[in-house]
Coordinates of C-alpha atoms and ligand atoms in Angstrom, one line a residue:
M1 CA 9.8 -24.2 6.0
S2 CA 13.1 -24.9 4.2
P3 CA 16.1 -23.3 5.9
R4 CA 17.1 -21.4 2.8
P5 CA 14.3 -20.9 0.3
F6 CA 16.6 -19.3 -2.3
K7 CA 20.3 -18.8 -2.7
K8 CA 20.2 -15.3 -4.0
V9 CA 17.5 -12.7 -4.3
L10 CA 17.5 -9.5 -6.3
I11 CA 15.6 -6.5 -4.8
A12 CA 14.0 -4.5 -7.6
N13 CA 13.4 -1.4 -5.5
R14 CA 15.1 1.3 -3.4
G15 CA 14.6 3.1 -0.1
E16 CA 13.3 1.6 3.1
I17 CA 11.5 -1.4 1.5
A18 CA 14.8 -2.4 -0.2
L19 CA 16.4 -2.5 3.3
R20 CA 13.4 -4.3 4.7
V21 CA 13.7 -7.1 2.1
I22 CA 17.6 -7.3 2.3
R23 CA 17.4 -7.7 6.1
A24 CA 14.8 -10.5 5.8
C25 CA 16.9 -12.3 3.2
H26 CA 20.1 -12.1 5.3
E27 CA 18.2 -13.5 8.3
L28 CA 17.2 -16.4 6.1
G29 CA 20.8 -17.0 4.9
I30 CA 19.9 -15.7 1.4
Q31 CA 22.4 -13.5 -0.5
T32 CA 21.1 -10.2 -1.9
V33 CA 21.6 -8.1 -5.0
A34 CA 20.7 -4.4 -5.0
V35 CA 19.9 -2.5 -8.2
Y36 CA 20.3 1.2 -8.1
S37 CA 20.1 4.3 -10.3
K38 CA 23.0 6.8 -10.7
A39 CA 21.1 9.0 -8.1
D40 CA 21.2 6.2 -5.5
E41 CA 24.9 5.5 -5.6
N42 CA 25.2 6.6 -1.9
S43 CA 22.1 4.8 -0.8
L44 CA 22.1 2.3 2.1
H45 CA 20.5 -0.5 0.0
V46 CA 23.6 -0.5 -2.2
K47 CA 25.9 -0.8 0.9
L48 CA 23.8 -3.4 2.7
A49 CA 23.3 -5.8 -0.2
D50 CA 26.0 -8.4 -1.0
E51 CA 26.2 -7.1 -4.6
A52 CA 24.9 -4.1 -6.4
V53 CA 24.3 -3.4 -10.1
C54 CA 23.8 0.1 -11.5
I55 CA 20.8 0.0 -13.8
G56 CA 20.7 3.5 -15.3
P57 CA 20.2 7.2 -14.7
A58 CA 18.0 8.8 -12.1
P59 CA 14.6 8.8 -13.8
S60 CA 12.8 5.7 -12.8
S61 CA 11.6 5.1 -16.4
Q62 CA 15.2 4.4 -17.2
S63 CA 16.1 2.5 -14.1
Y64 CA 13.7 1.1 -11.5
L65 CA 10.9 0.7 -14.2
S66 CA 13.1 -1.0 -16.8
I67 CA 12.2 -4.6 -17.1
P68 CA 15.1 -5.6 -19.4
K69 CA 17.7 -3.9 -17.1
I70 CA 16.4 -5.5 -14.0
V71 CA 16.1 -9.0 -15.5
T72 CA 19.6 -8.7 -17.0
A73 CA 20.9 -7.7 -13.6
A74 CA 19.3 -10.8 -12.1
D75 CA 20.8 -12.9 -14.9
I76 CA 24.4 -11.7 -14.6
T77 CA 24.4 -12.0 -10.8
G78 CA 22.8 -15.4 -10.9
A79 CA 19.8 -14.4 -8.7
D80 CA 17.1 -17.1 -8.5
A81 CA 14.3 -14.8 -7.4
I82 CA 13.3 -11.1 -7.5
H83 CA 11.4 -9.2 -4.8
P84 CA 9.7 -6.2 -6.3
G85 CA 8.8 -4.3 -3.1
Y86 CA 5.9 -1.8 -3.6
G87 CA 5.5 0.8 -6.4
F88 CA 7.7 0.6 -9.5
L89 CA 7.2 -2.8 -11.1
S90 CA 5.5 -4.5 -8.2
E91 CA 2.1 -4.7 -9.9
N92 CA 3.3 -5.0 -13.4
A93 CA 2.0 -8.3 -14.8
E94 CA 4.4 -8.2 -17.7
F95 CA 7.3 -8.0 -15.3
A96 CA 6.1 -11.0 -13.2
R97 CA 5.6 -13.0 -16.4
T98 CA 9.0 -12.0 -17.8
C99 CA 10.7 -13.1 -14.6
E100 CA 9.0 -16.5 -14.6
E101 CA 9.8 -16.9 -18.4
C102 CA 13.5 -16.2 -17.6
G103 CA 13.5 -18.8 -14.8
I104 CA 13.6 -16.2 -12.1
R105 CA 11.0 -16.7 -9.3
F106 CA 8.8 -13.5 -8.8
I107 CA 8.2 -13.1 -5.1
G108 CA 4.6 -12.1 -5.3
P109 CA 1.4 -13.2 -7.0
T110 CA 1.1 -14.8 -10.4
S111 CA 1.0 -12.5 -13.5
E112 CA -2.6 -13.6 -14.0
N113 CA -3.5 -12.5 -10.4
I114 CA -1.9 -9.1 -11.1
Q115 CA -3.6 -8.7 -14.4
A116 CA -7.0 -9.7 -13.1
M117 CA -6.9 -7.2 -10.2
G118 CA -5.2 -4.4 -12.2
D119 CA -8.3 -4.1 -14.3
K120 CA -10.7 -2.6 -11.8
T121 CA -13.9 -3.6 -13.7
R122 CA -12.6 -7.2 -13.9
A123 CA -11.8 -7.1 -10.2
R124 CA -15.3 -5.9 -9.6
A125 CA -16.8 -8.7 -11.7
I126 CA -14.7 -11.3 -9.9
A127 CA -15.7 -10.0 -6.5
K128 CA -19.4 -10.1 -7.4
K129 CA -19.1 -13.7 -8.6
A130 CA -17.3 -14.6 -5.4
G131 CA -20.1 -13.2 -3.3
V132 CA -18.1 -10.2 -1.9
P133 CA -20.3 -7.2 -1.3
L134 CA -20.1 -4.4 -3.8
L135 CA -21.6 -0.9 -3.9
P136 CA -24.4 -0.5 -6.3
G137 CA -23.0 0.3 -9.7
T138 CA -21.9 -1.1 -13.1
V139 CA -19.7 -4.2 -13.4
E140 CA -18.9 -3.4 -17.0
A141 CA -17.4 -0.1 -18.1
V142 CA -20.0 2.3 -19.4
P143 CA -19.7 2.8 -23.2
D144 CA -20.8 6.4 -23.5
L145 CA -22.4 9.4 -21.7
E146 CA -26.0 8.2 -22.3
S147 CA -25.4 4.9 -20.5
A148 CA -23.5 6.7 -17.8
I149 CA -26.5 8.9 -17.2
E150 CA -28.8 6.0 -17.3
E151 CA -26.7 4.0 -14.7
A152 CA -26.3 7.1 -12.5
N153 CA -30.1 7.5 -12.4
T154 CA -30.6 3.9 -11.5
I155 CA -28.0 4.1 -8.7
G156 CA -29.0 7.6 -7.5
Y157 CA -26.7 10.6 -7.0
P158 CA -24.1 11.1 -5.8
V159 CA -22.1 8.7 -7.9
I160 CA -18.4 8.2 -8.4
L161 CA -16.8 7.5 -11.8
K162 CA -13.7 5.4 -11.7
A163 CA -11.2 4.6 -14.5
A164 CA -11.1 0.9 -15.1
A165 CA -7.3 1.2 -15.4
G166 CA -6.9 3.6 -12.4
G167 CA -6.6 2.6 -8.8
G168 CA -5.3 4.1 -5.5
G169 CA -7.3 7.2 -6.0
R170 CA -6.1 8.0 -9.5
G171 CA -8.8 8.6 -12.1
I172 CA -11.8 9.0 -9.8
Y173 CA -14.5 11.7 -10.1
V174 CA -17.4 12.4 -7.7
V175 CA -20.5 13.5 -9.6
R176 CA -23.5 15.0 -7.8
S177 CA -26.0 15.6 -10.6
E178 CA -26.8 14.8 -14.2
D179 CA -25.7 18.2 -15.3
E180 CA -22.4 17.7 -13.6
L181 CA -22.0 14.3 -15.3
S182 CA -22.9 15.7 -18.8
A183 CA -20.5 18.7 -18.4
N184 CA -17.5 16.6 -17.3
Y185 CA -17.9 13.1 -18.9
E186 CA -15.7 13.7 -22.0
R187 CA -12.9 15.3 -19.9
M188 CA -12.9 12.4 -17.5
V189 CA -12.6 9.9 -20.3
Q190 CA -9.8 11.9 -22.0
E191 CA -7.9 12.2 -18.7
A192 CA -8.2 8.5 -18.1
K193 CA -7.0 7.8 -21.6
S194 CA -3.9 10.0 -21.3
A195 CA -3.1 8.9 -17.7
F196 CA -3.6 5.1 -18.2
G197 CA -3.9 4.6 -22.0
N198 CA -7.5 3.4 -21.4
G199 CA -10.6 5.6 -21.2
A200 CA -12.9 2.9 -19.8
M201 CA -14.9 4.2 -16.8
Y202 CA -17.4 2.5 -14.5
V203 CA -20.0 4.0 -12.1
E204 CA -20.5 3.4 -8.4
K205 CA -22.7 4.8 -5.7
F206 CA -20.6 7.4 -3.8
L207 CA -20.3 6.8 -0.1
E208 CA -20.1 10.2 1.7
Q209 CA -18.4 9.3 4.9
P210 CA -16.5 6.0 4.5
R211 CA -13.5 4.7 6.3
H212 CA -10.8 2.9 4.4
V213 CA -10.3 -0.5 5.9
E214 CA -8.1 -3.2 4.3
I215 CA -7.5 -6.9 5.0
Q216 CA -4.0 -8.4 4.7
V217 CA -4.0 -11.9 3.2
M218 CA -1.4 -14.5 2.5
C219 CA -2.0 -17.6 0.3
D220 CA 0.4 -20.4 -0.6
N221 CA 0.5 -22.9 -3.5
H222 CA -1.0 -25.7 -1.3
G223 CA -4.5 -24.2 -0.9
N224 CA -3.8 -22.6 2.5
R225 CA -5.2 -19.1 2.8
V226 CA -5.1 -16.9 5.9
H227 CA -6.0 -13.3 6.7
L228 CA -4.1 -11.2 9.2
G229 CA -6.8 -8.8 10.2
E230 CA -7.3 -5.3 9.0
R231 CA -5.5 -2.0 8.8
D232 CA -7.4 1.3 9.0
C233 CA -6.0 3.8 6.5
T234 CA -8.7 6.4 6.8
V235 CA -6.2 9.3 7.5
Q236 CA -5.2 10.3 3.9
R237 CA -4.5 13.4 2.0
R238 CA -5.2 13.5 -1.7
H239 CA -5.3 9.7 -1.7
Q240 CA -1.9 9.5 0.0
K241 CA -2.1 7.5 3.2
L242 CA -0.4 9.3 6.1
I243 CA -1.3 7.3 9.2
E244 CA -2.3 3.6 9.3
E245 CA -3.2 1.4 12.3
S246 CA -4.1 -2.1 13.2
P247 CA -6.6 -3.1 14.4
S248 CA -9.1 -0.5 13.2
P249 CA -10.7 1.3 16.1
V250 CA -14.1 0.7 14.6
V251 CA -13.8 -3.0 13.7
D252 CA -14.8 -5.7 16.2
P253 CA -14.0 -9.4 16.1
D254 CA -17.3 -10.2 14.4
L255 CA -16.8 -7.6 11.6
R256 CA -13.1 -8.7 11.3
K257 CA -14.2 -12.2 10.7
K258 CA -16.8 -11.2 8.1
M259 CA -14.4 -9.0 6.2
G260 CA -11.6 -11.6 6.5
D261 CA -13.9 -14.3 5.1
C262 CA -14.8 -12.1 2.2
A263 CA -11.2 -11.3 1.4
L264 CA -10.4 -15.0 1.4
K265 CA -13.4 -15.9 -0.8
L266 CA -12.0 -13.4 -3.3
C267 CA -8.5 -15.0 -3.1
K268 CA -9.9 -18.5 -3.5
S269 CA -11.9 -17.6 -6.6
V270 CA -8.8 -16.3 -8.4
H271 CA -6.3 -18.9 -7.0
Y272 CA -4.5 -16.0 -5.4
R273 CA -0.9 -16.6 -4.3
N274 CA 1.5 -14.8 -1.9
A275 CA 0.7 -11.6 0.0
G276 CA -2.1 -9.3 -1.0
T277 CA -4.5 -6.7 0.4
V278 CA -8.2 -6.4 -0.1
E279 CA -9.4 -2.9 0.3
F280 CA -12.9 -2.1 1.6
L281 CA -15.0 1.0 2.2
L282 CA -16.6 0.8 5.6
D283 CA -19.8 2.7 6.0
T284 CA -21.0 4.4 9.2
D285 CA -23.6 1.6 9.7
G286 CA -20.9 -1.2 9.6
S287 CA -21.6 -2.3 6.0
F288 CA -18.5 -2.8 4.0
Y289 CA -17.9 -2.9 0.2
F290 CA -15.1 -4.2 -1.9
M291 CA -13.0 -1.4 -3.4
E292 CA -9.9 -3.0 -5.0
M293 CA -7.2 -5.6 -4.4
N294 CA -3.6 -4.6 -4.2
T295 CA -1.4 -7.4 -5.4
R296 CA 1.8 -6.4 -3.6
I297 CA 3.3 -6.0 -0.1
Q298 CA 2.2 -2.5 1.1
V299 CA 4.0 0.4 2.7
E300 CA 1.8 -0.1 5.8
H301 CA 2.5 -3.8 6.3
P302 CA 4.5 -3.3 9.5
V303 CA 1.4 -2.5 11.6
T304 CA 0.1 -5.9 10.8
E305 CA 3.5 -7.5 11.6
M306 CA 3.6 -5.8 15.0
V307 CA 0.1 -7.0 16.1
T308 CA 0.4 -10.5 14.6
G309 CA 4.1 -11.1 15.3
I310 CA 4.4 -12.5 11.8
D311 CA 7.2 -11.3 9.5
L312 CA 5.4 -10.8 6.2
I313 CA 8.4 -10.5 4.0
K314 CA 9.9 -13.8 5.2
E315 CA 6.5 -15.4 4.8
Q316 CA 6.4 -14.0 1.2
I317 CA 9.8 -15.5 0.5
H318 CA 9.0 -18.9 1.9
V319 CA 5.7 -19.1 0.1
A320 CA 7.3 -18.0 -3.2
A321 CA 9.7 -20.9 -2.8
G322 CA 6.9 -23.3 -2.5
S323 CA 6.6 -23.7 1.3
Q324 CA 3.3 -23.8 3.1
I325 CA 2.3 -20.8 5.2
S326 CA 4.1 -21.2 8.6
F327 CA 1.0 -20.4 10.7
K328 CA -2.8 -21.2 10.8
Q329 CA -5.7 -18.8 10.9
S330 CA -6.2 -19.7 14.6
D331 CA -2.6 -18.5 15.3
V332 CA -3.6 -15.0 14.2
K333 CA -4.6 -13.3 17.4
I334 CA -4.9 -9.5 17.5
K335 CA -4.8 -8.2 21.1
T336 CA -2.4 -5.2 20.9
H337 CA -2.3 -2.1 18.8
A338 CA 0.1 -0.6 16.2
I339 CA 0.2 2.7 14.5
E340 CA 2.4 3.9 11.6
C341 CA 3.2 7.5 10.5
R342 CA 4.7 8.0 7.1
V343 CA 7.6 10.5 7.5
N344 CA 7.9 12.5 4.3
A345 CA 10.4 15.1 3.1
E346 CA 7.8 17.7 2.7
D347 CA 6.6 20.9 4.3
S348 CA 4.3 20.3 7.3
K349 CA 2.0 23.2 6.3
T350 CA 2.0 23.1 2.4
F351 CA 3.0 19.5 1.8
A352 CA 5.4 20.7 -0.9
P353 CA 8.3 18.3 -1.4
S354 CA 11.5 19.3 0.3
P355 CA 14.5 17.3 -1.1
G356 CA 18.0 18.1 0.0
K357 CA 20.8 17.2 2.4
I358 CA 19.9 15.9 5.8
N359 CA 22.0 17.8 8.4
G360 CA 21.5 16.3 11.9
L361 CA 19.5 13.2 12.4
H362 CA 18.1 11.6 15.6
L363 CA 15.8 8.6 15.3
P364 CA 13.4 7.8 18.2
G365 CA 13.6 4.5 20.0
G366 CA 12.6 2.5 23.0
F367 CA 10.3 -0.4 23.8
G368 CA 7.7 -0.8 21.0
V369 CA 9.2 1.8 18.7
R370 CA 10.2 0.7 15.2
V371 CA 11.7 3.0 12.5
D372 CA 11.9 1.6 8.9
S373 CA 14.0 4.2 7.1
F374 CA 16.9 4.4 4.7
V375 CA 18.3 7.9 5.5
Y376 CA 21.4 8.8 7.6
D377 CA 23.0 12.0 8.6
Q378 CA 24.3 14.0 5.6
Y379 CA 22.3 11.8 3.2
F380 CA 20.9 13.7 0.2
V381 CA 17.2 13.1 -0.2
Q382 CA 16.7 12.8 -4.0
P383 CA 14.0 14.8 -5.8
H384 CA 13.6 12.0 -8.4
Y385 CA 11.5 9.7 -6.2
N386 CA 8.6 9.9 -3.8
S387 CA 9.2 11.9 -0.7
M388 CA 8.7 9.2 1.9
I389 CA 12.0 8.9 3.9
G390 CA 10.8 6.6 6.6
K391 CA 8.1 5.1 8.6
L392 CA 7.7 5.4 12.4
I393 CA 5.8 2.5 13.8
V394 CA 4.7 2.1 17.5
H395 CA 3.3 -1.0 19.2
A396 CA 1.5 -1.0 22.5
P397 CA -1.1 -2.9 24.5
S398 CA -3.9 -0.5 23.6
R399 CA -4.7 2.3 21.1
Q400 CA -4.5 4.9 23.8
E401 CA -1.0 3.7 24.8
A402 CA 0.1 3.5 21.2
I403 CA -1.0 7.2 20.6
T404 CA 0.9 8.2 23.7
K405 CA 4.0 6.3 22.6
M406 CA 3.7 7.8 19.0
R407 CA 3.5 11.3 20.5
Q408 CA 6.7 10.7 22.5
A409 CA 8.5 9.2 19.5
L410 CA 7.5 12.2 17.2
D411 CA 8.9 14.6 19.8
E412 CA 12.2 12.7 19.8
F413 CA 12.5 12.6 16.1
V414 CA 15.0 15.2 14.7
I415 CA 15.7 15.6 11.0
G416 CA 17.7 18.7 10.2
G417 CA 18.5 20.3 6.9
I418 CA 15.2 19.5 5.1
R419 CA 11.5 20.1 6.0
T420 CA 9.4 17.1 7.1
N421 CA 5.8 16.4 8.0
I422 CA 6.7 15.4 11.6
D423 CA 5.0 18.5 13.0
F424 CA 1.9 17.7 10.9
H425 CA 1.7 14.2 12.5
K426 CA 2.0 15.8 16.0
E427 CA -1.0 18.0 15.2
V428 CA -3.1 15.0 14.1
F429 CA -2.2 12.9 17.2
D430 CA -3.1 15.9 19.4
H431 CA -6.5 16.2 17.7
P432 CA -9.5 15.1 19.9
R433 CA -11.2 13.5 16.8
F434 CA -8.1 11.4 16.0
Q435 CA -8.0 10.3 19.7
S436 CA -11.6 9.4 19.7
A437 CA -11.4 7.8 16.3
E438 CA -14.4 9.7 15.1
Y439 CA -13.5 10.6 11.5
D440 CA -13.8 9.5 7.9
T441 CA -11.7 9.9 4.8
H442 CA -12.3 13.7 4.8
F443 CA -10.8 14.2 8.2
L444 CA -7.6 16.0 7.1
E445 CA -9.4 18.4 4.8
E446 CA -11.7 19.2 7.7
I447 CA -9.0 20.0 10.2
R448 CA -6.6 22.0 8.0
Ligands
LIG501 C1 -15.0 5.6 -3.2 C2 -15.4 6.5 -2.2 C3 -16.7 6.6 -1.9 N1 -17.6 5.9 -2.6 N2 -15.9 4.9 -3.8 C4 -10.3 6.7 -3.0 C5 -9.2 5.8 -3.4 C6 -9.7 4.8 -4.3 N3 -9.2 3.5 -3.9 C7 -11.2 4.9 -4.3 N4 -11.5 5.9 -3.3 C8 -12.7 6.2 -2.9 N5 -13.7 5.5 -3.5 C9 -17.2 5.0 -3.5 N6 -18.1 4.3 -4.2 C10 -14.4 7.2 -1.5 C11 -13.1 7.1 -1.9 C12 -12.1 7.9 -1.2 C13 -12.1 9.3 -1.4 C14 -13.0 9.9 -2.3 C15 -13.0 11.3 -2.5 C16 -12.1 12.1 -1.7 C17 -11.2 11.5 -0.8 C18 -11.3 10.1 -0.6 C19 -10.4 9.5 0.3 C20 -10.4 8.1 0.4 C21 -11.3 7.3 -0.3

């Protein structure tokens, strides 16, 4: 690996991920440029970066989502690369392409990779061709209600309709009978049209009790591809992940190898580059099925970092600069356990957002405790962006010890002035079903 892959990197993001990337850059001797909206003037990413450029008012549509503003900021500061973080423009193929056309390296996959995986029917077709297991269903979008009914009859109810342009739990509808399908089809198509500008829907067999297990991959420009094991993200509420862990308590080395091999076959077939995540549904009998591929670094990447000892952001930067991956598949040994809680500024009971001024802050600490956050005492949590204010990650020799450590860390965590979901996390960690790992994606609805 070259000692300094880039001279200057612009971070096209805010919050904890902006700090995470700035820190990695500084450790590599790379200068950093922050971009910020008017609402983020007092944010830590602005203070921690070497330079900062204001790119517009609070609404993300006029700041963090503006391709011309961000590319202009990179141009005037002389940045030679952009890290997009997650969310915002991270999976925008046009942004990746514009960066490359302007001579700015996009630290992530190619725009072709992003485009291929962003269309969920195309991703499904690619996975099928690559020999990655899929749930029974259509590869093409269904053209109308009649064909949707025909397909659903072939697959057998229950089925799930998914918007081709959706993803991450947006634009999905579980359908349990032909009557239900007929009654709701037009509305589903209209909703997909207005949400994504594309009404195309495909049909899949609906798994009743799956776990969400995803494989982290890293690929370079030299044909090297490695997977870094799995993350179990089954604890979700309304498709918002709340707790993630690695390894999955239900994945053994044999299944890990099978899922990892499938994820890498998919990457090979599209000449994938940089970091990515292949999401699978894992059924109760150990069968797994491709769901989608996320072409970005994810919120939950730290649990993988803790159990593998690999800094994924530094690896992304090196690979984007043309270096080979710094480790081999045989170097990835998963023997310990890491768990992450997403700490949100929201009510523990109602999950309603709770922006406002933090008054009194104490972060937990100690051996094996990591806090990736951007807040400080008296910081004003903005209503304009998502409510995640930090991530609490623990690392221990076993799952049981990680749970004990997390419970202690949650007890130490004090955030005054606003409501947070810390008490909610304590409830989950105290739950016998969480402790025994006997749950599926419906766990939170079942216990609250
Ligand atoms: C599914 C599924 C079961 N069967 N697909 C949710 C997020 C998005 N990536 C796709 N998701 C799912 N797709 C099939 N064929 C279950 C989910 C799912 C889910 C579905 C309904 C209610 C809550 C859920 C939580 C996680 C995953």
